[in-house]
CSV table of C-alpha atoms and ligand atoms in Angstrom, one decimal:
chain,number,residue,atom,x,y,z
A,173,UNK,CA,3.2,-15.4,4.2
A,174,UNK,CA,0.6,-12.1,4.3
A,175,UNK,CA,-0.9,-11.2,0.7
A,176,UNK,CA,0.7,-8.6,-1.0
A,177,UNK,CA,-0.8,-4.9,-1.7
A,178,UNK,CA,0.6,-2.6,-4.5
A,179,UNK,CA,0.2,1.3,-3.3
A,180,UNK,CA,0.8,3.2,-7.0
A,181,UNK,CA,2.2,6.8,-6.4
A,182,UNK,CA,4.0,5.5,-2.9
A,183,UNK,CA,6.2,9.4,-3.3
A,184,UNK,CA,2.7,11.2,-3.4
A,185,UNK,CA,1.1,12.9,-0.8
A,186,UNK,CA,-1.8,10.5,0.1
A,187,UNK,CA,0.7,7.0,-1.0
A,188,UNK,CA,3.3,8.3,1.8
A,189,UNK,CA,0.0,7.7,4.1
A,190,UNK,CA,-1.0,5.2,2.9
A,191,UNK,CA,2.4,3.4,3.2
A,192,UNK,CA,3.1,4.6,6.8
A,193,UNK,CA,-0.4,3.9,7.8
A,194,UNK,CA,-0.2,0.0,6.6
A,195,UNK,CA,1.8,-1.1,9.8
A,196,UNK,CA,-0.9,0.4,12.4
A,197,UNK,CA,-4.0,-0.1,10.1
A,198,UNK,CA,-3.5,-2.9,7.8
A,199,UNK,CA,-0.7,-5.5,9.9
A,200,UNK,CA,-2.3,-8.4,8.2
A,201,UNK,CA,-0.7,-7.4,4.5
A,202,UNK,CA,2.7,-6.8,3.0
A,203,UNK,CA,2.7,-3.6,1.3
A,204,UNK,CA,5.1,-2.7,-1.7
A,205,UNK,CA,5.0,1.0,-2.9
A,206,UNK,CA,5.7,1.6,-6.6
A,207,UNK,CA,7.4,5.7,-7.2
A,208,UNK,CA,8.2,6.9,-10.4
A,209,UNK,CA,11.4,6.1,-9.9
A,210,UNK,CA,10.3,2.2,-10.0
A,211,UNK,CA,8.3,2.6,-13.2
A,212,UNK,CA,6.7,5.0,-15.5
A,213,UNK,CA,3.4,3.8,-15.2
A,214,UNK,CA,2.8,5.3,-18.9
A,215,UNK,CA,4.8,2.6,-20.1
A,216,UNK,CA,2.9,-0.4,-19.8
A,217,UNK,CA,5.3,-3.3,-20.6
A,218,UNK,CA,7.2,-2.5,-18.0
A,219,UNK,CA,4.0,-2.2,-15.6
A,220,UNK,CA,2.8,-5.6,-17.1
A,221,UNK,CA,6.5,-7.4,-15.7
A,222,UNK,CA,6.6,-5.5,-12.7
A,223,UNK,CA,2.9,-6.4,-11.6
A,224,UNK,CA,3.2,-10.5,-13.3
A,225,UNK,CA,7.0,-10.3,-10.4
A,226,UNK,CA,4.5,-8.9,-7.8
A,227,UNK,CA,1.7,-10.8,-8.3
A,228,UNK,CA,-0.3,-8.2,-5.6
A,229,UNK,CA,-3.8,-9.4,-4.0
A,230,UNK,CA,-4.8,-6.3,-4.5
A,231,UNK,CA,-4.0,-3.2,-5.9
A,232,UNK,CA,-4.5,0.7,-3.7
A,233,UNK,CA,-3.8,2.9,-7.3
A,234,UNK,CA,-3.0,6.6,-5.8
A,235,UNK,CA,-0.6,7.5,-9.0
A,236,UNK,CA,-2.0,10.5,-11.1
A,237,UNK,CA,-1.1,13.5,-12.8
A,238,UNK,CA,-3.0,15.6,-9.9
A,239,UNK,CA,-2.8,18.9,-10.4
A,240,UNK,CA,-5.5,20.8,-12.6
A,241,UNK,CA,-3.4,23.2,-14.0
A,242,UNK,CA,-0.8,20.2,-14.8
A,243,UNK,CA,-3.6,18.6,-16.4
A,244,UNK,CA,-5.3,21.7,-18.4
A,245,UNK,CA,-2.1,22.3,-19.8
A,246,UNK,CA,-0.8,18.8,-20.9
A,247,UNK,CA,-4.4,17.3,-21.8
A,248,UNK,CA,-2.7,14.3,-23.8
A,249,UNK,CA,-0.1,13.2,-20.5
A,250,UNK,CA,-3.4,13.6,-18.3
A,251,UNK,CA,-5.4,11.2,-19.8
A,252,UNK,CA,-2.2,8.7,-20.5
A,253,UNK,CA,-1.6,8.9,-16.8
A,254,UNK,CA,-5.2,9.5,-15.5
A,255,UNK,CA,-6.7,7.1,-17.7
A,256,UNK,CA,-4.7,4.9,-20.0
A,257,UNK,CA,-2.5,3.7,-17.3
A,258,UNK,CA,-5.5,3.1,-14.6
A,259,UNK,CA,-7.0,1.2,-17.3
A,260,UNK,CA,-4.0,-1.1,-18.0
A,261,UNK,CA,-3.6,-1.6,-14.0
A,262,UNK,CA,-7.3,-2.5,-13.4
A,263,UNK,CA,-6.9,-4.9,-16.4
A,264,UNK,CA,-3.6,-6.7,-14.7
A,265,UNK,CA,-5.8,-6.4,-11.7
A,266,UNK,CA,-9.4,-7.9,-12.5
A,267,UNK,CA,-9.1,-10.9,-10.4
A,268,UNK,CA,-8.7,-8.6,-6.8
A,269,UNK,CA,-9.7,-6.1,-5.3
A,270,UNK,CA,-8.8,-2.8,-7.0
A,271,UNK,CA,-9.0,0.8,-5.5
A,272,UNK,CA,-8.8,4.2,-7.7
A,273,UNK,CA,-8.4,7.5,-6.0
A,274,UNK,CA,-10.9,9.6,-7.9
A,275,UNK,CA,-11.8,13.0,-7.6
A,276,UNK,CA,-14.9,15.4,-6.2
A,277,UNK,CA,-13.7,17.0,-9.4
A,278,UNK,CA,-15.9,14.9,-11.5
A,279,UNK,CA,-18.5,17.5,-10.6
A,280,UNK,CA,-19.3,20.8,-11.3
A,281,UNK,CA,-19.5,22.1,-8.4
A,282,UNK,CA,-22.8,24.3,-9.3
A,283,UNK,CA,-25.0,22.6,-5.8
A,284,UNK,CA,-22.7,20.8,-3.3
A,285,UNK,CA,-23.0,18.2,-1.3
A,286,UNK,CA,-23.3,15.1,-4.0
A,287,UNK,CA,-23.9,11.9,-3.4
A,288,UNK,CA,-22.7,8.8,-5.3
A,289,UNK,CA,-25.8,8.5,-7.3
A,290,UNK,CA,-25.9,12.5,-8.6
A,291,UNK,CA,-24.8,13.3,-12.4
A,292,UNK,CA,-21.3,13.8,-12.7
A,293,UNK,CA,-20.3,17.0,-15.0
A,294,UNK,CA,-16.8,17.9,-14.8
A,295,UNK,CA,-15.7,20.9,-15.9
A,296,UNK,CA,-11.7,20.6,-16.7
A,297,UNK,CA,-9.4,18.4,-18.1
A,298,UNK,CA,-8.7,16.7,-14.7
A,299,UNK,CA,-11.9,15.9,-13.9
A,300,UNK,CA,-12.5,14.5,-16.7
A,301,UNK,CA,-9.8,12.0,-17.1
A,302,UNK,CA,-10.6,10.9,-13.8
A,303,UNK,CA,-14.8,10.3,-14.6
A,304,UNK,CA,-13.5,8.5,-17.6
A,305,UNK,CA,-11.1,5.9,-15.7
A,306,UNK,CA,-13.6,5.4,-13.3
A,307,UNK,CA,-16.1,4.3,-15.4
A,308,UNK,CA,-13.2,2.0,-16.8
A,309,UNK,CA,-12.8,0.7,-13.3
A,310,UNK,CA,-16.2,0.2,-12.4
A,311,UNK,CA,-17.2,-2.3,-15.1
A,312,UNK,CA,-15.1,-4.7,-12.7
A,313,UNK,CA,-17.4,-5.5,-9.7
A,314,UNK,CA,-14.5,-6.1,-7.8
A,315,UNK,CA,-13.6,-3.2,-8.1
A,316,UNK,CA,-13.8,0.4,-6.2
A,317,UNK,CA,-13.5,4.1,-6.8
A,318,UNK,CA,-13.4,6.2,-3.9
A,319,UNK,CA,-13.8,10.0,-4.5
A,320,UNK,CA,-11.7,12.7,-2.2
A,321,UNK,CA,-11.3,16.1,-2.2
A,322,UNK,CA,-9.2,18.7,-0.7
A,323,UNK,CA,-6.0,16.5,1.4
A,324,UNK,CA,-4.5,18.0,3.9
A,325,UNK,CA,-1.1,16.4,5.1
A,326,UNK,CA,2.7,16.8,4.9
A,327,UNK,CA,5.4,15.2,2.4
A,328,UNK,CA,8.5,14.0,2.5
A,329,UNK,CA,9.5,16.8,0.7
A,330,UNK,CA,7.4,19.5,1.4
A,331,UNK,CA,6.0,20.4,-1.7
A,332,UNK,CA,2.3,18.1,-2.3
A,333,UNK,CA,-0.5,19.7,-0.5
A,334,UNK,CA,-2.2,23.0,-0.3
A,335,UNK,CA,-1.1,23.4,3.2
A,336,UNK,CA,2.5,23.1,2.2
A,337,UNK,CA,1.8,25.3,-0.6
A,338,UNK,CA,0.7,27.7,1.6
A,339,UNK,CA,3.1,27.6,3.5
A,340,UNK,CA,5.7,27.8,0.9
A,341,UNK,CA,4.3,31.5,-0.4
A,342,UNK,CA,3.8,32.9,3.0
A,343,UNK,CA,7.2,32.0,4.3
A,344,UNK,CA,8.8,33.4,1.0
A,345,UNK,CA,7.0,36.8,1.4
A,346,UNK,CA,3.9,36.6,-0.8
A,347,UNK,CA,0.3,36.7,0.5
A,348,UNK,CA,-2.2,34.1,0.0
A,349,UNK,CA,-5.4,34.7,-1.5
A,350,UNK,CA,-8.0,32.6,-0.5
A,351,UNK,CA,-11.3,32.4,-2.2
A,352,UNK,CA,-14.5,33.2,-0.1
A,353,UNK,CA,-17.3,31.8,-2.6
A,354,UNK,CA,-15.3,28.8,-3.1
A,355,UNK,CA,-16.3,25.7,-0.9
A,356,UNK,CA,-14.4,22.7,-0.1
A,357,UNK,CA,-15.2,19.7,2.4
A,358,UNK,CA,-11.1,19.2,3.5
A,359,UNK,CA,-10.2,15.9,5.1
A,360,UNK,CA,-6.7,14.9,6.6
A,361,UNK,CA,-4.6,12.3,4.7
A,362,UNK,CA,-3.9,10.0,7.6
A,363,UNK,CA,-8.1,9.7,7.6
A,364,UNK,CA,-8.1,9.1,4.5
A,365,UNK,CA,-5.7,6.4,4.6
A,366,UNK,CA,-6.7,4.9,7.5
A,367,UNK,CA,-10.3,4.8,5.7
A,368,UNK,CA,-9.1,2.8,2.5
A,369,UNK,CA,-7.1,0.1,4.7
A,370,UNK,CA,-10.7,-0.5,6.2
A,371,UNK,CA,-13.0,-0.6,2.8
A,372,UNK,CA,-10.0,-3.0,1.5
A,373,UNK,CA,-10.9,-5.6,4.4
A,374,UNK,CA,-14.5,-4.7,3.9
A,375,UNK,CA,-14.8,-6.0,0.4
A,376,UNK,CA,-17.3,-3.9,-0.8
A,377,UNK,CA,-16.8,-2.8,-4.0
A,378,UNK,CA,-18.5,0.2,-5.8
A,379,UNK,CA,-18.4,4.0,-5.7
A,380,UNK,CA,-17.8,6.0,-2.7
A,381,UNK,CA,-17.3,9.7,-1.4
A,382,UNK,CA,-15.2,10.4,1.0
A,383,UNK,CA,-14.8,14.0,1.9
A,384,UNK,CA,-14.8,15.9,5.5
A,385,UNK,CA,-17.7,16.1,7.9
A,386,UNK,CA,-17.7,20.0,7.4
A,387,UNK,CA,-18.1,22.3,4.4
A,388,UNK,CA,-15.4,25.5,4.7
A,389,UNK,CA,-14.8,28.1,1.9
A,390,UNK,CA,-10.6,28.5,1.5
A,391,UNK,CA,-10.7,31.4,3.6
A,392,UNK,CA,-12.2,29.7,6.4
A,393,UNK,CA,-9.8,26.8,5.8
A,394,UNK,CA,-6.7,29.4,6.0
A,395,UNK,CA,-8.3,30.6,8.9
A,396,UNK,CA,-8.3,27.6,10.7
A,397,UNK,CA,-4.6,26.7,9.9
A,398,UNK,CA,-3.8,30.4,11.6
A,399,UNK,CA,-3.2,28.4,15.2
A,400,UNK,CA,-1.1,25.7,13.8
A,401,UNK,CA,0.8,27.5,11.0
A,402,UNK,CA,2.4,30.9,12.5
A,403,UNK,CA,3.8,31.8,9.2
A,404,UNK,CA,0.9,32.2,7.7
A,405,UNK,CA,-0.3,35.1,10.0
A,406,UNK,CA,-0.9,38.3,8.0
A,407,UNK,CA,-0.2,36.6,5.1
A,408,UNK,CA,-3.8,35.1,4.1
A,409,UNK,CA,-5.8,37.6,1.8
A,410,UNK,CA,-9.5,36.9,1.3
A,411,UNK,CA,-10.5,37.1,-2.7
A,412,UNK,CA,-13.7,35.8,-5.1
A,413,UNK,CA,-13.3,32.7,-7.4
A,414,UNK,CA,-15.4,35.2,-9.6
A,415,UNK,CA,-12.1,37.4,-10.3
A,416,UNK,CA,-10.1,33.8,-11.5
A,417,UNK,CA,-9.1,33.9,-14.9
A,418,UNK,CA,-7.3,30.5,-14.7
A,419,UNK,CA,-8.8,26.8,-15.8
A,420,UNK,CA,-12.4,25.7,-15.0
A,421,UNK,CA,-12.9,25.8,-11.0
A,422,UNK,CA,-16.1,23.9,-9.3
A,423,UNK,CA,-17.5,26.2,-6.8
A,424,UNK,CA,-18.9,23.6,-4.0
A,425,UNK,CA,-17.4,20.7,-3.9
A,426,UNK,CA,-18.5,19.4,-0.7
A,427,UNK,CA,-19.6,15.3,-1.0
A,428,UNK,CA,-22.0,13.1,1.0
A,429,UNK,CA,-20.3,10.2,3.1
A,430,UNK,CA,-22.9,8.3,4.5
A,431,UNK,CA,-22.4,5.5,2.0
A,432,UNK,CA,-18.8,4.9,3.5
A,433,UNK,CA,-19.5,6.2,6.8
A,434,UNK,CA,-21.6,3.4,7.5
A,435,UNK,CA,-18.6,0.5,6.7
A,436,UNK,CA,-15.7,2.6,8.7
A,437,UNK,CA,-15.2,2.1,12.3
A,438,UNK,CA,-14.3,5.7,13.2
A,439,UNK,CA,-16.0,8.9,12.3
A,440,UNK,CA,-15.0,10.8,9.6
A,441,UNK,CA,-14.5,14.2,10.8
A,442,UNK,CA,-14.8,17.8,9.8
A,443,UNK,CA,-11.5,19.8,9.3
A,444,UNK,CA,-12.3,22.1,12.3
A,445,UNK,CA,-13.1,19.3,14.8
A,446,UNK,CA,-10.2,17.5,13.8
A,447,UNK,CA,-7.8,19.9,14.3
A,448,UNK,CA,-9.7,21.1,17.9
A,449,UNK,CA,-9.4,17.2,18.8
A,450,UNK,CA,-5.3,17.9,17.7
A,451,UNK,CA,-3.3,18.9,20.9
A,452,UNK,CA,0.0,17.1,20.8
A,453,UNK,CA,2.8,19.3,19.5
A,454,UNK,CA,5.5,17.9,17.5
A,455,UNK,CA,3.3,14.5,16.2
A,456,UNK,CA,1.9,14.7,12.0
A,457,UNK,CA,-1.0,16.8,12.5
A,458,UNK,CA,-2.6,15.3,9.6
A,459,UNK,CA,-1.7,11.5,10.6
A,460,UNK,CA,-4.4,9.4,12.5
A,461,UNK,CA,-3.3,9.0,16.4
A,462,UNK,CA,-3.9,5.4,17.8
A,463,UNK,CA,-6.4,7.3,19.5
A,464,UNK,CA,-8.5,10.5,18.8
A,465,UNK,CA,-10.3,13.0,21.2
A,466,UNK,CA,-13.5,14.2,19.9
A,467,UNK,CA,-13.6,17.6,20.2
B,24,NAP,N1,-4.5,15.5,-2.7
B,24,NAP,C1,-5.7,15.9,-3.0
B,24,NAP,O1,-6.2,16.9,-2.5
B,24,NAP,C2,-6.6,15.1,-3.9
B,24,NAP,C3,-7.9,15.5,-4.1
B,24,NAP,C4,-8.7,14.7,-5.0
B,24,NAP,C5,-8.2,13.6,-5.6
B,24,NAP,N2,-6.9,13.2,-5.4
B,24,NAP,C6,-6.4,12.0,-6.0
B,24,NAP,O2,-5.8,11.2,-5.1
B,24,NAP,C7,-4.7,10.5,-5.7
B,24,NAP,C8,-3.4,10.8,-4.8
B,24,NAP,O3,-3.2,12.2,-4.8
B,24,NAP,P1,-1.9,12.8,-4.2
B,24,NAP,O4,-2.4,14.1,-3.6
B,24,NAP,O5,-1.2,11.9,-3.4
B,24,NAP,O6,-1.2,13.2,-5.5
B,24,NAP,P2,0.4,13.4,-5.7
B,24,NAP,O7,1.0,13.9,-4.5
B,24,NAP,O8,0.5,14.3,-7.0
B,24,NAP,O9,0.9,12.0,-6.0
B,24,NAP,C9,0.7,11.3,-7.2
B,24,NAP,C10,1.9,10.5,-7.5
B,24,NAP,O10,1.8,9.9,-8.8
B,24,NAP,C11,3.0,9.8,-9.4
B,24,NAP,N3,2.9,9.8,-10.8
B,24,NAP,C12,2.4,10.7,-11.7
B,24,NAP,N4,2.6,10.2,-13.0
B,24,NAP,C13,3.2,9.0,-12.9
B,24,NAP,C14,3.6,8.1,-13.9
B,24,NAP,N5,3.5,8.3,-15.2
B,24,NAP,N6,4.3,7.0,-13.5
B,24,NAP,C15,4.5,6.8,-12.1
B,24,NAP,N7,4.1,7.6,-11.2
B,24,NAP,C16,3.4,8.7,-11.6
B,24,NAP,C17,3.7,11.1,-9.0
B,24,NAP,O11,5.0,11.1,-9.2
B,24,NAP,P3,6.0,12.3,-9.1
B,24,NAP,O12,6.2,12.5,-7.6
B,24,NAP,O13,7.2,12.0,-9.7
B,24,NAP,O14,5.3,13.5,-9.7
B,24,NAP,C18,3.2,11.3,-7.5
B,24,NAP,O15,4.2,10.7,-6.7
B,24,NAP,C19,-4.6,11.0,-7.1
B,24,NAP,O16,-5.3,10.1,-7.9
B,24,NAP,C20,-5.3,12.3,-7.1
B,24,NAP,O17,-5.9,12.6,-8.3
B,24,NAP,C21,-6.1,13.9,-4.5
């Protein structure tokens, strides 16, 4: 029998990856994906019997209330998700390995380009619940935290990341403004799950970034999406995070990888590259090919 991996948030953008990803990248485990729909990870009874049934050898925790504005608004349901029920997991898991999805949102965003070792300073509620779970997580040494930041990717449903989002306002008439003094290091979500199937076999726990080899404002990002996504043509407004009125937003977000570059197999690439190396029609854009063209 193969040991058993529990992937949290399996109806999320970066779980449905993480999932399909398992039978190219990860053959050597079962995977079971927990949804919502399973269990409520709030409620931690019912956690506690579903994980004692399991009994996972380790644990890939991608459930979260994600969204900033989500989290701004409902500050109590942020940290119960964000941190009470990551807390109670990595408890039930402290004998294997454990992986929490974190955030470059720890940060606030004032230089760029962090590294592990650089003073986290988060600015919103988000960010916040996620530095505290991760310092929960972390006084494990089994344990890892493994910080993203902008995922690009499609769901099931059509309605998790930016792209989507994008997509979703420009094909409904609206325009899309995207900020020009607003930096972001974007990374697909097929690289990102290909990447955490590999640091699980690696077993080396600890903190680690994991962002895209290239730093792009959001208009630049829309910019680059203009070949793949029609729709959005003449629909993308440039704008200035200075004119926001909304919850706290880092300006640079853009992280160092060399820490997890070194353990991965494959190089992690920037967002422009990636979709240069991308000439297939009609496969995920976002998923990792069996094999990839540098471009
Ligand atoms: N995507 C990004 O750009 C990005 C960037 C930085 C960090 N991250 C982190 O990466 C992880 C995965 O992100 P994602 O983009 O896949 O997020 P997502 O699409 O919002 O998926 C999160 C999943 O968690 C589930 N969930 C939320 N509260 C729950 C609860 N109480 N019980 C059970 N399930 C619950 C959600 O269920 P519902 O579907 O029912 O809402 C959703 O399916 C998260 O930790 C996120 O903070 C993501």
């Amino acid at each position: 029998m193969k040991p058993l991996v529990l992937v949290t948030g399996a109806a999320g953008l970066i779980g449905q990856y993480v999932l399909r990803a398992a039978a190219r990248w990860a053959p050597q485990w079962d995977v079971h994906g927990l949804t919502r729909k399973d269990v409520d990870l709030t409620d931690l009874s019912h956690v506690t019997d579903i994980y004692r049934t399991l009994n996972p050898q380790a644990v890939i925790h991608c459930a979260a209330l994600s969204r900033t504005k989500d989290c701004e608004q409902h500050p109590e349901k942020a940290r119960l998700v964000n941190v009470a029920a990551t807390a109670h997991l990595a408890t039930l898991a402290k004998d294997v390995p454990f992986f929490f999805l974190s955030s470059g949102e720890v940060f606030d965003g004032e230089r760029g380009w962090y590294e592990e070792g650089d003073e986290a300073r988060p600015i919103n509620v988000y960010g916040r619940t996620k530095l505290e779970a991760e310092h929960v997580v972390l006084q494990n040494p089994r344990h890892a935290v493994v910080r993203i930041v902008l995922t690009a990717g499609t769901s099931q449903d059509g309605d998790r990341s930016f792209v989507e989002e994008m997509c979703r306002v420009a094909t409904s008439g609206g325009l899309v403004t995207l900020f020009e003094d607003e930096y972001r290091c974007p990374l697909p979500a097929g690289v990102i799950a290909r990447a955490l199937w590999e640091l699980l076999d690696h077993e080396r726990p600890g903190l680690y970034h994991l962002g895209g080899r290239e730093r792009l404002s959001r208009w630049e990002i829309g910019q680059a999406l203009l070949q793949w996504y029609p729709m959005l043509t003449a629909r993308l407004q440039s704008g200035t995070a200075r004119s926001y009125t909304g919850s706290p937003r880092p300006v640079d977000l853009s992280l160092r990888c060399d820490k997890i570059q070194r353990l991965l197999s494959f190089q992690i690439p920037g967002f422009r590259s990636w979709l240069a190396s991308r000439t297939e029609a009609g496969a995920d854009l976002w998923d990792y090919p069996d094999e990839i063209r540098e471009a």
